[in-house]
Amino acid sequence: MSVFYSCKESRGLYISSDRSPLFTMTPTHLSDNARPWLTVRVISVAFYLTLSLLYLLTIPFGESPDEPGHLQCIQQVAVLNRVPIVDPKPTGEWWKPGAILSGRMCYHMPAYYLLAGSAQKLIGAVSGASVEIAYPATNEAFGETGVMFIHPKKTTFWTLQEPLTVTGLRVLSIFLGAVTVWVAISVAQILFPTSPTTGLAAGILVGGWPQFLFLSRAISNDVLANAFSVLALLTLLHVGKPKRFILATLWATLAVFTKINMIFVIGVVLFVWLVEIVHFREQRRVLLHSILVASIILVIGATVVALNPTIQTNLWLSGRTFSSVSERVFTIEYWLEVNRLTLSSGFARFGWMNVAVEDWLVYLWWILMTFLIVMGGWQWWRRKEPFRWLLTVVIVAWLVGNLASYLRINLTVMQPQFRFLQSTLPLIAAFAAGGLTTITIFRQYLLIFTLAVGLLLINLWIIFYVVAPVYGLSM
């Protein structure tokens, strides 16, 4: 039996099937020609992996936001075989040898640490490398040099001076980052289903985005949280399939079990479901069935928290961290600085937010992105697809939800880091790619080749003329 979504605004129909597989990911309005889109994915991911390798070789161990703290939590899983706990002893600088398992940052949700800790144990068992990691000596001149640890000079650029178990974790992060590249192409396919070149441009744009590349080879729970969240976004964008809320809820729950600020994803899923159940009366039975199954997933997640005192404690500590409001937020200077650093950390601000390119390059990047996004949005809107209004609901809800989460963080503590907004990258890239391919309908592949070369040169310039001098790498 077929079921229909009537669209009053466009007089079109959404056709779905209540007999279709539960987790199908192919909406009815996408092109049947899958081969060009597969080629686009392979090229984009290969481009991303190549640049990720360069950043892996460039940024030394420990020189990424909160990397020492995250590794402590991973070590508790790998060495002590337990869910990470907040244990402030021994005292002193928490990243120095002897304090590696203190776990002062382990109030985060545990999904990433369980995954990374298990991976570290597996790498150790296969390679014979030690899973117990000691950081190098702390650089007492960190404030002046921007380098937290003292790293030995590399004999060549192509060598890594770190334990294999650390390299393995960073490679794991790179592959998790590839999920966002893949999703960006899939989002472009939904918005511009007849234009594989737009998908290629979206994949190249994310795969060559400097800050995304930097963060995607770091030891951080952000990489897994973003992977789960963008999968939830992609699932919601497959409109016309009421059963998709089950899978979207699963991705959202896993995202929250990785990082609590991803709670907005559950909110977006519920909001979109409410819009559909109000608008599509014929579908209410299927939608109610879907939300019932989705509720079971949420109840299972809540039960896991309720039965695990450690996760309960960590959740309470995480909530308490962001329960207050800083007095600085009532000044315009505060938000101007948050805006400046957010834009900077969205393009190229590395290290512990202390290795950055000039601000004029940042503004130039975002002016270009804004222009392309507007052009792409206009191009998509004028196509007047019958599913356009519902896609708009999902897109706007996602952007508002992620931005609200970001603002809530900065109301308590100044954290103007674009990594908390990376769940918006697939949308940014898809619309910007749509704008790019709108500029010309001829020789689009030449235009995209130019984009890839341009991003390659930008990243090489950042690596060898911005980052390498700070960390003393050999050329």
Coordinates of N, CA, C and O in Angstrom, one line a residue, residues 40-41 43-49 51-52 55 177-178 180-185 188 192 196-214 216 346-347 364-374 376 418 422 424-437 447-456 458-459:
V40 N 32.1 10.7 -7.4 CA 32.3 12.0 -6.7 C 32.7 11.7 -5.2 O 33.6 12.3 -4.7
R41 N 32.1 10.7 -4.6 CA 32.5 10.4 -3.2 C 33.9 9.9 -3.1 O 34.7 10.2 -2.2
I43 N 36.5 10.4 -5.2 CA 37.4 11.5 -5.4 C 37.5 12.5 -4.2 O 38.6 12.8 -3.8
S44 N 36.4 12.8 -3.6 CA 36.4 13.8 -2.5 C 37.0 13.2 -1.3 O 37.8 13.9 -0.6
V45 N 36.7 11.9 -1.0 CA 37.3 11.3 0.2 C 38.8 11.1 0.0 O 39.6 11.3 1.0
A46 N 39.3 10.8 -1.2 CA 40.7 10.6 -1.5 C 41.4 12.0 -1.3 O 42.5 12.1 -0.7
F47 N 40.8 13.1 -1.8 CA 41.3 14.4 -1.6 C 41.5 14.7 -0.1 O 42.5 15.2 0.4
Y48 N 40.4 14.4 0.7 CA 40.4 14.7 2.1 C 41.5 13.9 2.8 O 42.2 14.4 3.7
L49 N 41.6 12.6 2.5 CA 42.6 11.7 3.2 C 44.0 12.2 2.9 O 44.9 12.1 3.8
L51 N 45.1 15.3 2.3 CA 45.4 16.5 3.0 C 45.4 16.2 4.5 O 46.2 16.8 5.3
S52 N 44.6 15.3 5.0 CA 44.6 14.9 6.4 C 46.0 14.3 6.8 O 46.5 14.5 7.9
Y55 N 48.4 17.1 7.5 CA 48.2 17.7 8.8 C 48.6 16.7 9.9 O 49.1 17.1 11.0
G177 N 36.3 11.6 10.5 CA 36.1 12.9 9.7 C 35.6 12.7 8.3 O 34.8 13.5 7.8
A178 N 35.9 11.5 7.7 CA 35.5 11.2 6.4 C 34.0 11.1 6.3 O 33.4 11.3 5.2
T180 N 31.8 13.1 7.6 CA 31.3 14.4 7.3 C 31.5 14.8 5.8 O 30.6 15.4 5.2
V181 N 32.6 14.4 5.2 CA 32.8 14.6 3.8 C 31.7 13.8 3.0 O 31.1 14.4 2.1
W182 N 31.5 12.6 3.4 CA 30.5 11.8 2.7 C 29.1 12.4 2.8 O 28.4 12.4 1.9
V183 N 28.8 12.8 4.0 CA 27.5 13.4 4.3 C 27.3 14.7 3.5 O 26.2 14.9 3.0
A184 N 28.3 15.5 3.4 CA 28.2 16.7 2.6 C 27.8 16.5 1.2 O 27.0 17.2 0.6
I185 N 28.4 15.4 0.6 CA 28.1 15.1 -0.8 C 26.6 14.6 -0.8 O 25.9 14.9 -1.8
A188 N 24.3 17.5 -0.7 CA 24.2 18.1 -2.0 C 23.4 17.3 -3.0 O 22.7 17.8 -3.9
F192 N 20.5 19.1 -4.8 CA 20.7 19.2 -6.3 C 20.9 17.9 -6.9 O 22.0 17.5 -7.3
P196 N 25.8 16.0 -10.2 CA 27.0 15.4 -9.5 C 28.1 16.4 -9.3 O 28.9 16.3 -8.3
T197 N 28.3 17.4 -10.2 CA 29.3 18.3 -10.1 C 29.2 19.2 -8.8 O 30.2 19.5 -8.2
T198 N 27.9 19.4 -8.4 CA 27.7 20.1 -7.1 C 28.1 19.3 -6.0 O 28.7 19.8 -5.0
G199 N 27.8 18.0 -6.0 CA 28.2 17.1 -5.0 C 29.8 17.0 -4.9 O 30.3 17.0 -3.8
L200 N 30.4 17.0 -6.0 CA 31.9 17.0 -6.0 C 32.4 18.3 -5.4 O 33.4 18.2 -4.6
A201 N 31.8 19.4 -5.8 CA 32.3 20.7 -5.2 C 32.1 20.7 -3.7 O 33.0 21.2 -2.9
A202 N 31.0 20.1 -3.2 CA 30.7 20.1 -1.7 C 31.7 19.2 -1.1 O 32.3 19.5 0.0
G203 N 32.0 18.0 -1.6 CA 33.0 17.1 -1.0 C 34.4 17.7 -1.0 O 35.1 17.6 0.0
I204 N 34.8 18.4 -2.1 CA 36.1 19.0 -2.2 C 36.2 20.1 -1.2 O 37.3 20.3 -0.5
L205 N 35.1 20.9 -1.0 CA 35.2 22.0 -0.1 C 35.3 21.6 1.3 O 36.2 22.1 2.1
V206 N 34.6 20.6 1.8 CA 34.8 20.1 3.1 C 36.1 19.4 3.3 O 36.8 19.5 4.3
G207 N 36.4 18.6 2.3 CA 37.7 17.8 2.3 C 38.9 18.7 2.3 O 40.0 18.2 2.7
G208 N 38.8 19.9 1.9 CA 39.9 20.9 1.8 C 39.8 22.0 2.8 O 40.6 22.9 2.7
W209 N 38.8 22.0 3.7 CA 38.6 23.1 4.6 C 39.7 23.0 5.7 O 39.7 22.0 6.5
P210 N 40.5 24.0 5.8 CA 41.7 23.9 6.7 C 41.4 23.5 8.2 O 42.0 22.6 8.7
Q211 N 40.4 24.2 8.8 CA 40.1 24.0 10.2 C 39.5 22.6 10.4 O 39.8 21.9 11.4
F212 N 38.7 22.2 9.4 CA 38.1 20.8 9.5 C 39.2 19.8 9.4 O 39.2 18.8 10.2
L213 N 40.2 20.0 8.6 CA 41.3 19.0 8.4 C 42.1 19.0 9.7 O 42.5 17.9 10.1
F214 N 42.4 20.1 10.3 CA 43.2 20.2 11.5 C 42.5 19.4 12.6 O 43.1 18.6 13.3
S216 N 40.1 17.1 12.4 CA 39.8 15.7 12.1 C 40.9 14.8 12.2 O 40.8 13.6 11.9
G346 N 36.9 29.0 12.4 CA 36.2 28.3 11.3 C 37.0 28.2 10.1 O 36.6 27.5 9.2
F347 N 38.1 29.0 10.0 CA 38.9 28.9 8.8 C 40.3 28.3 9.1 O 40.6 27.2 8.7
L364 N 38.0 37.4 4.2 CA 37.9 37.1 2.8 C 37.3 35.7 2.5 O 36.4 35.6 1.7
W365 N 37.7 34.7 3.3 CA 37.1 33.4 3.2 C 35.6 33.4 3.5 O 34.8 32.8 2.7
W366 N 35.2 34.0 4.5 CA 33.8 34.0 4.9 C 33.0 34.9 4.0 O 31.8 34.6 3.8
I367 N 33.5 35.9 3.5 CA 32.8 36.8 2.5 C 32.5 35.9 1.3 O 31.4 35.9 0.7
L368 N 33.5 35.2 0.8 CA 33.3 34.3 -0.3 C 32.3 33.2 -0.1 O 31.4 32.9 -0.9
M369 N 32.4 32.6 1.1 CA 31.5 31.5 1.5 C 30.1 32.1 1.6 O 29.1 31.4 1.1
T370 N 29.9 33.2 2.1 CA 28.5 33.8 2.3 C 27.9 34.1 0.9 O 26.8 33.8 0.6
F371 N 28.7 34.6 0.0 CA 28.3 34.9 -1.4 C 27.8 33.6 -2.1 O 26.7 33.5 -2.7
L372 N 28.7 32.6 -2.0 CA 28.3 31.3 -2.6 C 27.1 30.6 -2.0 O 26.3 30.0 -2.7
I373 N 27.0 30.7 -0.6 CA 25.8 30.1 0.0 C 24.5 30.8 -0.4 O 23.5 30.2 -0.7
V374 N 24.6 32.2 -0.5 CA 23.4 32.9 -0.9 C 23.0 32.5 -2.4 O 21.8 32.3 -2.7
G376 N 23.8 29.7 -3.9 CA 23.3 28.3 -3.9 C 21.9 28.2 -3.4 O 21.1 27.4 -3.9
F418 N 34.9 27.0 16.4 CA 33.9 26.6 15.3 C 33.7 25.1 15.4 O 32.8 24.5 14.8
Q422 N 30.6 22.4 13.8 CA 30.9 21.7 12.6 C 29.8 20.8 12.0 O 29.8 20.3 10.9
T424 N 27.2 21.9 11.1 CA 26.5 22.7 10.0 C 27.4 22.6 8.7 O 26.9 23.1 7.7
L425 N 28.5 22.0 8.7 CA 29.4 22.0 7.6 C 28.8 21.4 6.3 O 28.9 21.9 5.2
P426 N 28.1 20.2 6.4 CA 27.5 19.7 5.2 C 26.5 20.6 4.6 O 26.4 20.7 3.3
L427 N 25.7 21.4 5.3 CA 24.8 22.4 4.8 C 25.5 23.5 4.1 O 25.2 23.9 3.0
I428 N 26.5 24.0 4.9 CA 27.3 25.1 4.3 C 28.0 24.7 3.0 O 27.9 25.5 2.0
A429 N 28.6 23.5 3.0 CA 29.3 23.1 1.8 C 28.3 22.8 0.6 O 28.6 23.2 -0.5
A430 N 27.2 22.2 0.9 CA 26.2 21.9 -0.1 C 25.7 23.2 -0.8 O 25.6 23.3 -2.0
F431 N 25.3 24.2 0.0 CA 24.8 25.4 -0.6 C 25.9 26.2 -1.3 O 25.7 26.8 -2.4
A432 N 27.1 26.3 -0.7 CA 28.2 27.0 -1.3 C 28.6 26.3 -2.6 O 28.9 27.0 -3.6
A433 N 28.5 25.0 -2.7 CA 28.8 24.2 -3.9 C 27.7 24.5 -4.9 O 28.1 24.7 -6.1
G434 N 26.5 24.6 -4.5 CA 25.4 25.0 -5.4 C 25.6 26.4 -6.0 O 25.4 26.6 -7.2
G435 N 26.1 27.3 -5.2 CA 26.4 28.6 -5.7 C 27.6 28.6 -6.6 O 27.6 29.4 -7.6
L436 N 28.6 27.8 -6.4 CA 29.8 27.8 -7.2 C 29.4 27.2 -8.6 O 29.8 27.8 -9.6
T437 N 28.6 26.2 -8.7 CA 28.3 25.6 -9.9 C 27.2 26.4 -10.7 O 27.0 26.2 -11.9
L447 N 36.1 24.2 -13.3 CA 35.9 25.1 -12.1 C 36.2 24.4 -10.8 O 36.9 24.9 -9.9
I448 N 35.7 23.1 -10.7 CA 35.9 22.4 -9.5 C 37.4 21.9 -9.4 O 38.0 21.9 -8.3
F449 N 38.0 21.6 -10.5 CA 39.5 21.4 -10.4 C 40.2 22.6 -9.9 O 41.2 22.4 -9.1
T450 N 39.8 23.7 -10.3 CA 40.5 25.0 -9.9 C 40.2 25.1 -8.4 O 41.1 25.5 -7.6
L451 N 39.0 24.8 -7.9 CA 38.7 24.8 -6.4 C 39.6 23.9 -5.7 O 40.2 24.3 -4.6
A452 N 39.8 22.7 -6.2 CA 40.7 21.7 -5.5 C 42.1 22.1 -5.5 O 42.8 22.0 -4.4
V453 N 42.6 22.7 -6.6 CA 44.0 23.2 -6.6 C 44.1 24.4 -5.6 O 45.1 24.5 -4.9
G454 N 43.2 25.2 -5.7 CA 43.2 26.4 -4.8 C 43.2 26.0 -3.3 O 44.1 26.5 -2.5
L455 N 42.4 25.0 -2.9 CA 42.4 24.6 -1.5 C 43.7 23.8 -1.2 O 44.2 23.9 0.0
L456 N 44.2 23.1 -2.1 CA 45.5 22.4 -1.9 C 46.6 23.4 -1.6 O 47.4 23.3 -0.7
I458 N 46.2 26.6 -0.6 CA 46.0 27.2 0.7 C 46.5 26.4 1.9 O 47.1 26.9 2.8
N459 N 46.2 25.1 1.8 CA 46.6 24.2 2.9 C 48.1 24.0 3.0 O 48.7 24.0 4.1

